[in-house]
Amino acid sequence: MPNQPLTLRLALLLTLPPLLWAGNAVVGRLAVGAVPPVALNLACWLLAFALLWPLGKAAFRDLATIRARWRYLSLLGLLGMGSYNALQYLALHSSTPLNATLITASSPVWMLAIGALVYRIAPRRQDVVGALLSLLGVALVICRGEPERLLALRFVSGDLLMLLAIISWGFYSWLLARPPASMQGEQRPDWDWAGFLLVQIAFGLLWSGAATGVETLVADARWHWTPWVPVILLYVAVGPSLIAYRCWGLGVSTVGPAIAAFFVNLTPVFAALLSAAMLGEWPQWFHGAAFALIVVGILISSRR
């Protein structure tokens, strides 16, 4: 189990994915009406696969290892590439980027729960305290600073879809750090980060392609090309996909998914700033209070 201390370099490394994912939420909102959400996920990973191919194609020479691990790789592709972004893009049709990313602040809770229930890893006291502070921050935003609103709380469909996305991401992160027990005695494939990510994307494309086919059959999944669509596609393929997944994988493998999860809580901080700059959705006082609780939660959870 990864157990290295959180250094400044690792902290910066784990801060980059939330920044890029916040941009992904804002861009996903901008894409509403122009690109179907599930098709956007497929296009994102198709472009990412093409860009990464020159760096990681050597992994596909090792077909025996891919066949031996196809169940594990297929599950990574489903959870990390086939589900997470697609659910987020769907969520943004009825939720704002700020609300969607604030729901990600429940990520530490799901990470700790998965670790305890599936991997029998008991959470530390500071992890629980940090998670509770994060949830308090989420509750503060959901009730808009008025606690009585929690009694009349109603979730929109986008909120629930975003929650499913975060749970999917939790399982994906744990699988990166802790492969199934049946594989732990095996020697890890001699793949570099690009090869490992490329193989995951390949399996994710199968799931994404199937989901896009369903979307085409049951929804009005038409593209409306504007000058911004190529820019959106390039960003989602490079930033929140290739760069963020690389940084996240390295961070999770070093400090573990439980501690890394607290950095996901920075996503709404960046989303608020980006939403204000690009969409005119300015944060309120309770957003600032929630962000402060999230940062304190990170500091507490990272203590050794």
Short mmCIF file of N, CA, C and O in Angstrom, two decimals, residues 36-168:
data_model
loop_
_atom_site.label_atom_id
_atom_site.label_comp_id
_atom_site.label_asym_id
_atom_site.label_seq_id
_atom_site.Cartn_x
_atom_site.Cartn_y
_atom_site.Cartn_z
N PRO A 36 -23.47 16.15 -28.06
CA PRO A 36 -24.14 15.22 -27.14
C PRO A 36 -23.18 14.77 -26.05
O PRO A 36 -22.00 14.50 -26.34
N PRO A 37 -23.61 14.66 -24.80
CA PRO A 37 -22.69 14.40 -23.69
C PRO A 37 -21.92 13.10 -23.78
O PRO A 37 -20.71 13.06 -23.53
N VAL A 38 -22.59 12.00 -24.13
CA VAL A 38 -21.90 10.71 -24.21
C VAL A 38 -20.97 10.68 -25.42
O VAL A 38 -19.86 10.15 -25.36
N ALA A 39 -21.41 11.28 -26.51
CA ALA A 39 -20.56 11.37 -27.70
C ALA A 39 -19.34 12.24 -27.42
O ALA A 39 -18.25 11.99 -27.95
N LEU A 40 -19.50 13.27 -26.58
CA LEU A 40 -18.36 14.11 -26.22
C LEU A 40 -17.31 13.29 -25.48
O LEU A 40 -16.10 13.45 -25.72
N ASN A 41 -17.75 12.40 -24.61
CA ASN A 41 -16.81 11.53 -23.90
C ASN A 41 -16.07 10.63 -24.87
O ASN A 41 -14.85 10.45 -24.78
N LEU A 42 -16.80 10.04 -25.83
CA LEU A 42 -16.17 9.17 -26.82
C LEU A 42 -15.16 9.95 -27.67
O LEU A 42 -14.02 9.49 -27.90
N ALA A 43 -15.54 11.13 -28.13
CA ALA A 43 -14.64 11.94 -28.95
C ALA A 43 -13.40 12.34 -28.16
O ALA A 43 -12.29 12.36 -28.70
N CYS A 44 -13.60 12.65 -26.89
CA CYS A 44 -12.48 13.02 -26.03
C CYS A 44 -11.43 11.92 -25.97
O CYS A 44 -10.24 12.15 -26.18
N TRP A 45 -11.88 10.68 -25.74
CA TRP A 45 -10.93 9.58 -25.59
C TRP A 45 -10.38 9.09 -26.92
O TRP A 45 -9.26 8.57 -26.97
N LEU A 46 -11.14 9.24 -27.99
CA LEU A 46 -10.60 8.91 -29.31
C LEU A 46 -9.42 9.82 -29.65
O LEU A 46 -8.37 9.37 -30.12
N LEU A 47 -9.59 11.11 -29.40
CA LEU A 47 -8.52 12.06 -29.66
C LEU A 47 -7.35 11.83 -28.72
O LEU A 47 -6.18 11.90 -29.14
N ALA A 48 -7.64 11.55 -27.45
CA ALA A 48 -6.57 11.27 -26.48
C ALA A 48 -5.78 10.03 -26.89
O ALA A 48 -4.55 9.99 -26.78
N PHE A 49 -6.49 9.01 -27.38
CA PHE A 49 -5.82 7.79 -27.84
C PHE A 49 -4.87 8.09 -28.99
O PHE A 49 -3.73 7.62 -29.02
N ALA A 50 -5.34 8.90 -29.94
CA ALA A 50 -4.51 9.23 -31.10
C ALA A 50 -3.28 10.03 -30.69
O ALA A 50 -2.17 9.79 -31.20
N LEU A 51 -3.45 10.95 -29.76
CA LEU A 51 -2.32 11.77 -29.31
C LEU A 51 -1.30 10.95 -28.51
O LEU A 51 -0.09 11.21 -28.58
N LEU A 52 -1.78 9.98 -27.75
CA LEU A 52 -0.90 9.20 -26.89
C LEU A 52 -0.27 8.01 -27.61
O LEU A 52 0.73 7.47 -27.13
N TRP A 53 -0.82 7.63 -28.74
CA TRP A 53 -0.35 6.44 -29.45
C TRP A 53 1.15 6.42 -29.71
O TRP A 53 1.80 5.40 -29.44
N PRO A 54 1.77 7.48 -30.18
CA PRO A 54 3.22 7.42 -30.44
C PRO A 54 4.05 7.11 -29.19
O PRO A 54 5.10 6.50 -29.29
N LEU A 55 3.55 7.51 -28.02
CA LEU A 55 4.30 7.29 -26.78
C LEU A 55 4.04 5.93 -26.16
O LEU A 55 4.94 5.35 -25.51
N GLY A 56 2.83 5.39 -26.34
CA GLY A 56 2.47 4.17 -25.62
C GLY A 56 2.21 2.94 -26.46
O GLY A 56 1.85 1.90 -25.93
N LYS A 57 2.42 3.04 -27.78
CA LYS A 57 2.03 1.93 -28.65
C LYS A 57 2.81 0.65 -28.38
O LYS A 57 2.34 -0.45 -28.71
N ALA A 58 3.98 0.75 -27.74
CA ALA A 58 4.78 -0.46 -27.47
C ALA A 58 4.02 -1.44 -26.59
O ALA A 58 4.26 -2.66 -26.64
N ALA A 59 3.09 -0.95 -25.76
CA ALA A 59 2.35 -1.84 -24.87
C ALA A 59 1.52 -2.85 -25.65
O ALA A 59 1.27 -3.96 -25.17
N PHE A 60 1.09 -2.50 -26.86
CA PHE A 60 0.25 -3.39 -27.63
C PHE A 60 1.04 -4.51 -28.31
O PHE A 60 0.45 -5.38 -28.95
N ARG A 61 2.35 -4.47 -28.15
CA ARG A 61 3.14 -5.63 -28.60
C ARG A 61 3.06 -6.76 -27.59
O ARG A 61 3.41 -7.90 -27.91
N ASP A 62 2.63 -6.44 -26.38
CA ASP A 62 2.54 -7.43 -25.31
C ASP A 62 1.09 -7.92 -25.20
O ASP A 62 0.43 -7.76 -24.17
N LEU A 63 0.60 -8.53 -26.27
CA LEU A 63 -0.80 -8.94 -26.31
C LEU A 63 -1.12 -10.04 -25.30
O LEU A 63 -2.24 -10.12 -24.80
N ALA A 64 -0.13 -10.87 -24.98
CA ALA A 64 -0.36 -11.95 -24.02
C ALA A 64 -0.73 -11.38 -22.65
O ALA A 64 -1.64 -11.87 -21.97
N THR A 65 -0.02 -10.34 -22.23
CA THR A 65 -0.31 -9.71 -20.94
C THR A 65 -1.67 -9.02 -20.96
O THR A 65 -2.43 -9.07 -19.99
N ILE A 66 -1.99 -8.38 -22.08
CA ILE A 66 -3.30 -7.72 -22.20
C ILE A 66 -4.42 -8.75 -22.10
O ILE A 66 -5.42 -8.54 -21.41
N ARG A 67 -4.25 -9.88 -22.79
CA ARG A 67 -5.27 -10.94 -22.72
C ARG A 67 -5.39 -11.50 -21.31
O ARG A 67 -6.49 -11.77 -20.83
N ALA A 68 -4.26 -11.66 -20.63
CA ALA A 68 -4.29 -12.23 -19.27
C ALA A 68 -4.96 -11.28 -18.28
O ALA A 68 -5.55 -11.72 -17.29
N ARG A 69 -4.89 -9.98 -18.53
CA ARG A 69 -5.43 -8.98 -17.60
C ARG A 69 -6.66 -8.27 -18.17
O ARG A 69 -7.01 -7.19 -17.68
N TRP A 70 -7.31 -8.84 -19.12
CA TRP A 70 -8.36 -8.12 -19.82
C TRP A 70 -9.52 -7.74 -18.89
O TRP A 70 -10.14 -6.67 -19.05
N ARG A 71 -9.83 -8.57 -17.90
CA ARG A 71 -10.92 -8.24 -16.99
C ARG A 71 -10.59 -7.00 -16.18
O ARG A 71 -11.42 -6.09 -16.02
N TYR A 72 -9.38 -6.97 -15.64
CA TYR A 72 -8.93 -5.82 -14.84
C TYR A 72 -8.86 -4.56 -15.70
O TYR A 72 -9.37 -3.50 -15.30
N LEU A 73 -8.28 -4.67 -16.86
CA LEU A 73 -8.15 -3.51 -17.75
C LEU A 73 -9.51 -3.03 -18.26
O LEU A 73 -9.74 -1.82 -18.40
N SER A 74 -10.41 -3.96 -18.51
CA SER A 74 -11.74 -3.60 -18.95
C SER A 74 -12.49 -2.85 -17.85
O SER A 74 -13.22 -1.88 -18.12
N LEU A 75 -12.28 -3.27 -16.60
CA LEU A 75 -12.93 -2.59 -15.48
C LEU A 75 -12.37 -1.19 -15.29
O LEU A 75 -13.12 -0.23 -15.04
N LEU A 76 -11.06 -1.03 -15.44
CA LEU A 76 -10.46 0.30 -15.38
C LEU A 76 -11.02 1.19 -16.49
O LEU A 76 -11.33 2.36 -16.27
N GLY A 77 -11.13 0.63 -17.69
CA GLY A 77 -11.66 1.39 -18.82
C GLY A 77 -13.10 1.80 -18.61
O GLY A 77 -13.50 2.92 -18.97
N LEU A 78 -13.91 0.92 -18.01
CA LEU A 78 -15.31 1.23 -17.75
C LEU A 78 -15.45 2.34 -16.72
O LEU A 78 -16.18 3.32 -16.93
N LEU A 79 -14.73 2.21 -15.60
CA LEU A 79 -14.89 3.15 -14.49
C LEU A 79 -14.21 4.49 -14.76
O LEU A 79 -14.76 5.55 -14.45
N GLY A 80 -13.00 4.44 -15.33
CA GLY A 80 -12.23 5.66 -15.49
C GLY A 80 -12.51 6.43 -16.77
O GLY A 80 -12.52 7.66 -16.78
N MET A 81 -12.73 5.71 -17.87
CA MET A 81 -12.92 6.37 -19.16
C MET A 81 -14.37 6.26 -19.67
O MET A 81 -14.90 7.21 -20.25
N GLY A 82 -14.99 5.12 -19.45
CA GLY A 82 -16.34 4.93 -19.98
C GLY A 82 -17.43 5.57 -19.16
O GLY A 82 -18.51 5.88 -19.69
N SER A 83 -17.17 5.80 -17.86
CA SER A 83 -18.24 6.27 -16.97
C SER A 83 -18.03 7.69 -16.47
O SER A 83 -18.94 8.52 -16.56
N TYR A 84 -16.86 7.99 -15.93
CA TYR A 84 -16.70 9.22 -15.14
C TYR A 84 -17.04 10.48 -15.94
O TYR A 84 -17.93 11.25 -15.56
N ASN A 85 -16.34 10.71 -17.04
CA ASN A 85 -16.59 11.93 -17.81
C ASN A 85 -17.98 11.93 -18.45
O ASN A 85 -18.63 12.98 -18.53
N ALA A 86 -18.42 10.76 -18.92
CA ALA A 86 -19.74 10.70 -19.55
C ALA A 86 -20.83 11.10 -18.56
O ALA A 86 -21.75 11.87 -18.89
N LEU A 87 -20.74 10.59 -17.33
CA LEU A 87 -21.72 10.95 -16.30
C LEU A 87 -21.64 12.43 -15.96
O LEU A 87 -22.66 13.08 -15.73
N GLN A 88 -20.41 12.96 -15.93
CA GLN A 88 -20.26 14.38 -15.64
C GLN A 88 -20.88 15.25 -16.73
O GLN A 88 -21.60 16.22 -16.45
N TYR A 89 -20.62 14.90 -17.99
CA TYR A 89 -21.19 15.68 -19.09
C TYR A 89 -22.71 15.59 -19.08
O TYR A 89 -23.41 16.57 -19.40
N LEU A 90 -23.26 14.42 -18.75
CA LEU A 90 -24.71 14.29 -18.63
C LEU A 90 -25.23 15.15 -17.48
O LEU A 90 -26.28 15.79 -17.60
N ALA A 91 -24.49 15.15 -16.36
CA ALA A 91 -24.92 15.91 -15.19
C ALA A 91 -25.00 17.40 -15.50
O ALA A 91 -25.88 18.12 -15.00
N LEU A 92 -24.10 17.89 -16.33
CA LEU A 92 -24.02 19.32 -16.61
C LEU A 92 -25.18 19.83 -17.46
O LEU A 92 -25.31 21.04 -17.67
N HIS A 93 -26.03 18.93 -17.93
CA HIS A 93 -27.22 19.37 -18.65
C HIS A 93 -28.28 19.91 -17.70
O HIS A 93 -29.19 20.64 -18.12
N SER A 94 -28.20 19.56 -16.42
CA SER A 94 -29.18 20.07 -15.46
C SER A 94 -28.54 20.65 -14.20
O SER A 94 -29.23 21.13 -13.32
N SER A 95 -27.22 20.61 -14.13
CA SER A 95 -26.50 21.15 -12.98
C SER A 95 -25.45 22.14 -13.46
O SER A 95 -24.98 22.06 -14.59
N THR A 96 -25.08 23.08 -12.59
CA THR A 96 -24.05 24.06 -12.95
C THR A 96 -22.67 23.47 -12.69
O THR A 96 -22.53 22.53 -11.90
N PRO A 97 -21.62 24.00 -13.33
CA PRO A 97 -20.27 23.52 -13.04
C PRO A 97 -19.90 23.61 -11.57
O PRO A 97 -19.26 22.70 -11.02
N LEU A 98 -20.33 24.68 -10.89
CA LEU A 98 -19.99 24.83 -9.48
C LEU A 98 -20.70 23.78 -8.63
O LEU A 98 -20.08 23.14 -7.77
N ASN A 99 -21.98 23.56 -8.87
CA ASN A 99 -22.70 22.55 -8.11
C ASN A 99 -22.15 21.15 -8.38
O ASN A 99 -22.00 20.33 -7.47
N ALA A 100 -21.87 20.87 -9.65
CA ALA A 100 -21.36 19.54 -10.00
C ALA A 100 -20.02 19.26 -9.33
O ALA A 100 -19.78 18.17 -8.81
N THR A 101 -19.14 20.27 -9.34
CA THR A 101 -17.83 20.04 -8.73
C THR A 101 -17.89 20.05 -7.21
O THR A 101 -17.08 19.41 -6.55
N LEU A 102 -18.87 20.76 -6.64
CA LEU A 102 -19.00 20.72 -5.19
C LEU A 102 -19.44 19.33 -4.72
O LEU A 102 -19.08 18.90 -3.62
N ILE A 103 -20.20 18.63 -5.53
CA ILE A 103 -20.59 17.27 -5.17
C ILE A 103 -19.36 16.37 -5.11
O ILE A 103 -19.33 15.39 -4.36
N THR A 104 -18.32 16.72 -5.85
CA THR A 104 -17.09 15.93 -5.79
C THR A 104 -16.43 16.04 -4.42
O THR A 104 -15.54 15.24 -4.11
N ALA A 105 -16.84 17.00 -3.61
CA ALA A 105 -16.27 17.11 -2.27
C ALA A 105 -16.66 15.94 -1.38
O ALA A 105 -16.09 15.76 -0.30
N SER A 106 -17.64 15.14 -1.82
CA SER A 106 -17.95 13.91 -1.09
C SER A 106 -16.99 12.78 -1.44
O SER A 106 -17.09 11.69 -0.87
N SER A 107 -16.06 13.04 -2.35
CA SER A 107 -15.13 12.01 -2.80
C SER A 107 -14.36 11.33 -1.65
O SER A 107 -14.25 10.10 -1.64
N PRO A 108 -13.83 12.08 -0.66
CA PRO A 108 -13.11 11.40 0.42
C PRO A 108 -13.98 10.39 1.17
O PRO A 108 -13.49 9.34 1.60
N VAL A 109 -15.26 10.70 1.33
CA VAL A 109 -16.15 9.78 2.04
C VAL A 109 -16.25 8.46 1.28
O VAL A 109 -16.14 7.37 1.86
N TRP A 110 -16.43 8.55 -0.04
CA TRP A 110 -16.55 7.34 -0.83
C TRP A 110 -15.23 6.58 -0.90
O TRP A 110 -15.21 5.34 -0.88
N MET A 111 -14.13 7.32 -0.98
CA MET A 111 -12.82 6.67 -0.99
C MET A 111 -12.60 5.89 0.30
O MET A 111 -12.15 4.73 0.30
N LEU A 112 -12.91 6.52 1.44
CA LEU A 112 -12.74 5.85 2.73
C LEU A 112 -13.69 4.66 2.86
O LEU A 112 -13.31 3.61 3.39
N ALA A 113 -14.92 4.84 2.39
CA ALA A 113 -15.90 3.76 2.48
C ALA A 113 -15.48 2.56 1.63
O ALA A 113 -15.57 1.40 2.07
N ILE A 114 -15.02 2.81 0.41
CA ILE A 114 -14.57 1.73 -0.46
C ILE A 114 -13.35 1.03 0.16
O ILE A 114 -13.25 -0.20 0.16
N GLY A 115 -12.42 1.81 0.69
CA GLY A 115 -11.25 1.23 1.33
C GLY A 115 -11.61 0.35 2.50
O GLY A 115 -11.03 -0.72 2.70
N ALA A 116 -12.60 0.78 3.30
CA ALA A 116 -13.00 0.01 4.48
C ALA A 116 -13.82 -1.22 4.11
O ALA A 116 -13.59 -2.32 4.65
N LEU A 117 -14.76 -1.07 3.19
CA LEU A 117 -15.68 -2.16 2.87
C LEU A 117 -15.09 -3.19 1.92
O LEU A 117 -15.36 -4.40 2.06
N VAL A 118 -14.31 -2.73 0.96
CA VAL A 118 -13.78 -3.64 -0.06
C VAL A 118 -12.38 -4.12 0.27
O VAL A 118 -12.06 -5.30 0.09
N TYR A 119 -11.53 -3.22 0.79
CA TYR A 119 -10.13 -3.56 1.02
C TYR A 119 -9.78 -3.73 2.49
O TYR A 119 -8.63 -3.99 2.82
N ARG A 120 -10.78 -3.58 3.37
CA ARG A 120 -10.59 -3.77 4.82
C ARG A 120 -9.49 -2.87 5.37
O ARG A 120 -8.69 -3.28 6.22
N ILE A 121 -9.43 -1.63 4.89
CA ILE A 121 -8.46 -0.66 5.38
C ILE A 121 -9.22 0.37 6.22
O ILE A 121 -9.99 1.17 5.70
N ALA A 122 -9.00 0.31 7.52
CA ALA A 122 -9.72 1.20 8.43
C ALA A 122 -9.23 2.64 8.25
O ALA A 122 -8.02 2.88 8.19
N PRO A 123 -10.13 3.60 8.14
CA PRO A 123 -9.70 5.00 7.99
C PRO A 123 -9.07 5.54 9.27
O PRO A 123 -9.44 5.14 10.37
N ARG A 124 -8.12 6.44 9.12
CA ARG A 124 -7.50 7.09 10.27
C ARG A 124 -8.43 8.17 10.81
O ARG A 124 -9.32 8.64 10.11
N ARG A 125 -8.19 8.57 12.06
CA ARG A 125 -9.05 9.57 12.67
C ARG A 125 -9.02 10.88 11.88
O ARG A 125 -10.07 11.49 11.65
N GLN A 126 -7.83 11.29 11.44
CA GLN A 126 -7.76 12.56 10.72
C GLN A 126 -8.42 12.48 9.35
O GLN A 126 -8.90 13.49 8.83
N ASP A 127 -8.46 11.27 8.77
CA ASP A 127 -9.18 11.11 7.51
C ASP A 127 -10.67 11.35 7.70
O ASP A 127 -11.32 12.00 6.88
N VAL A 128 -11.20 10.80 8.79
CA VAL A 128 -12.63 10.96 9.07
C VAL A 128 -12.96 12.42 9.35
O VAL A 128 -13.96 12.95 8.85
N VAL A 129 -12.11 13.08 10.14
CA VAL A 129 -12.34 14.50 10.45
C VAL A 129 -12.30 15.33 9.16
O VAL A 129 -13.15 16.20 8.93
N GLY A 130 -11.30 15.07 8.32
CA GLY A 130 -11.20 15.81 7.06
C GLY A 130 -12.40 15.58 6.17
O GLY A 130 -12.91 16.51 5.53
N ALA A 131 -12.89 14.33 6.13
CA ALA A 131 -14.06 14.01 5.30
C ALA A 131 -15.31 14.72 5.83
O ALA A 131 -16.13 15.23 5.05
N LEU A 132 -15.46 14.77 7.15
CA LEU A 132 -16.62 15.44 7.73
C LEU A 132 -16.59 16.94 7.45
O LEU A 132 -17.63 17.55 7.18
N LEU A 133 -15.40 17.54 7.51
CA LEU A 133 -15.28 18.96 7.18
C LEU A 133 -15.65 19.21 5.72
O LEU A 133 -16.30 20.21 5.38
N SER A 134 -15.24 18.29 4.84
CA SER A 134 -15.59 18.42 3.43
C SER A 134 -17.10 18.34 3.23
O SER A 134 -17.69 19.13 2.48
N LEU A 135 -17.74 17.38 3.92
CA LEU A 135 -19.19 17.25 3.80
C LEU A 135 -19.91 18.47 4.37
O LEU A 135 -20.94 18.89 3.84
N LEU A 136 -19.35 19.03 5.44
CA LEU A 136 -19.94 20.25 6.00
C LEU A 136 -19.88 21.39 4.99
O LEU A 136 -20.83 22.17 4.85
N GLY A 137 -18.76 21.46 4.28
CA GLY A 137 -18.65 22.47 3.23
C GLY A 137 -19.66 22.27 2.13
O GLY A 137 -20.28 23.22 1.64
N VAL A 138 -19.87 21.00 1.74
CA VAL A 138 -20.87 20.70 0.70
C VAL A 138 -22.26 21.08 1.18
O VAL A 138 -23.04 21.71 0.45
N ALA A 139 -22.59 20.72 2.43
CA ALA A 139 -23.91 21.03 2.97
C ALA A 139 -24.14 22.54 3.01
O ALA A 139 -25.24 23.02 2.73
N LEU A 140 -23.10 23.28 3.33
CA LEU A 140 -23.20 24.74 3.40
C LEU A 140 -23.57 25.34 2.05
O LEU A 140 -24.38 26.26 1.95
N VAL A 141 -23.00 24.79 0.99
CA VAL A 141 -23.29 25.29 -0.35
C VAL A 141 -24.67 24.85 -0.80
O VAL A 141 -25.43 25.62 -1.39
N ILE A 142 -25.01 23.59 -0.53
CA ILE A 142 -26.31 23.08 -0.96
C ILE A 142 -27.45 23.87 -0.34
O ILE A 142 -28.46 24.17 -0.99
N CYS A 143 -27.30 24.24 0.95
CA CYS A 143 -28.36 25.00 1.61
C CYS A 143 -28.19 26.50 1.41
O CYS A 143 -28.98 27.29 1.96
N ARG A 144 -27.14 26.90 0.68
CA ARG A 144 -26.89 28.31 0.37
C ARG A 144 -26.81 29.16 1.63
O ARG A 144 -27.28 30.30 1.69
N GLY A 145 -26.16 28.60 2.66
CA GLY A 145 -25.95 29.32 3.90
C GLY A 145 -27.15 29.39 4.81
O GLY A 145 -27.10 30.05 5.85
N GLU A 146 -28.25 28.71 4.45
CA GLU A 146 -29.46 28.71 5.26
C GLU A 146 -29.79 27.26 5.62
O GLU A 146 -30.39 26.53 4.83
N PRO A 147 -29.41 26.82 6.84
CA PRO A 147 -29.55 25.40 7.23
C PRO A 147 -30.95 24.84 7.06
O PRO A 147 -31.12 23.65 6.76
N GLU A 148 -31.99 25.67 7.24
CA GLU A 148 -33.36 25.17 7.13
C GLU A 148 -33.67 24.67 5.73
O GLU A 148 -34.62 23.89 5.53
N ARG A 149 -32.89 25.10 4.74
CA ARG A 149 -33.12 24.63 3.37
C ARG A 149 -32.83 23.14 3.22
O ARG A 149 -33.32 22.51 2.29
N LEU A 150 -32.01 22.59 4.10
CA LEU A 150 -31.69 21.16 4.01
C LEU A 150 -32.93 20.30 4.20
O LEU A 150 -33.01 19.18 3.69
N LEU A 151 -33.90 20.80 4.97
CA LEU A 151 -35.13 20.04 5.22
C LEU A 151 -35.98 19.92 3.95
O LEU A 151 -36.76 18.98 3.82
N ALA A 152 -35.82 20.87 3.06
CA ALA A 152 -36.61 20.86 1.81
C ALA A 152 -35.73 20.52 0.61
O ALA A 152 -36.07 20.86 -0.52
N LEU A 153 -34.62 19.84 0.88
CA LEU A 153 -33.66 19.58 -0.19
C LEU A 153 -34.22 18.63 -1.23
O LEU A 153 -34.82 17.60 -0.91
N ARG A 154 -34.05 18.99 -2.49
CA ARG A 154 -34.44 18.14 -3.61
C ARG A 154 -33.28 18.07 -4.59
O ARG A 154 -32.74 19.09 -4.99
N PHE A 155 -32.89 16.86 -4.94
CA PHE A 155 -31.79 16.68 -5.88
C PHE A 155 -32.32 16.72 -7.31
O PHE A 155 -33.34 16.12 -7.62
N VAL A 156 -31.62 17.44 -8.17
CA VAL A 156 -31.91 17.37 -9.60
C VAL A 156 -31.17 16.16 -10.17
O VAL A 156 -30.26 15.62 -9.55
N SER A 157 -31.57 15.77 -11.34
CA SER A 157 -30.98 14.56 -11.93
C SER A 157 -29.47 14.70 -12.11
O SER A 157 -28.71 13.73 -11.93
N GLY A 158 -29.02 15.91 -12.44
CA GLY A 158 -27.59 16.11 -12.64
C GLY A 158 -26.79 15.87 -11.38
O GLY A 158 -25.66 15.35 -11.43
N ASP A 159 -27.34 16.25 -10.22
CA ASP A 159 -26.64 16.02 -8.95
C ASP A 159 -26.44 14.53 -8.71
O ASP A 159 -25.37 14.08 -8.27
N LEU A 160 -27.47 13.75 -8.96
CA LEU A 160 -27.37 12.30 -8.74
C LEU A 160 -26.41 11.65 -9.73
O LEU A 160 -25.66 10.73 -9.37
N LEU A 161 -26.41 12.12 -10.97
CA LEU A 161 -25.47 11.60 -11.96
C LEU A 161 -24.03 11.92 -11.55
O LEU A 161 -23.12 11.09 -11.71
N MET A 162 -23.81 13.12 -11.00
CA MET A 162 -22.47 13.49 -10.56
C MET A 162 -22.04 12.64 -9.39
O MET A 162 -20.86 12.28 -9.27
N LEU A 163 -22.96 12.29 -8.52
CA LEU A 163 -22.64 11.41 -7.40
C LEU A 163 -22.22 10.03 -7.90
O LEU A 163 -21.26 9.43 -7.39
N LEU A 164 -22.93 9.52 -8.90
CA LEU A 164 -22.54 8.25 -9.50
C LEU A 164 -21.14 8.34 -10.12
O LEU A 164 -20.35 7.39 -10.03
N ALA A 165 -20.84 9.48 -10.73
CA ALA A 165 -19.52 9.67 -11.33
C ALA A 165 -18.43 9.61 -10.27
O ALA A 165 -17.38 8.99 -10.48
N ILE A 166 -18.67 10.24 -9.12
CA ILE A 166 -17.66 10.26 -8.06
C ILE A 166 -17.46 8.87 -7.47
O ILE A 166 -16.33 8.46 -7.16
N ILE A 167 -18.53 8.10 -7.31
CA ILE A 167 -18.39 6.73 -6.81
C ILE A 167 -17.60 5.89 -7.80
O ILE A 167 -16.74 5.09 -7.43
N SER A 168 -17.89 6.07 -9.08
CA SER A 168 -17.13 5.37 -10.12
C SER A 168 -15.65 5.72 -10.04
O SER A 168 -14.78 4.84 -10.14
#
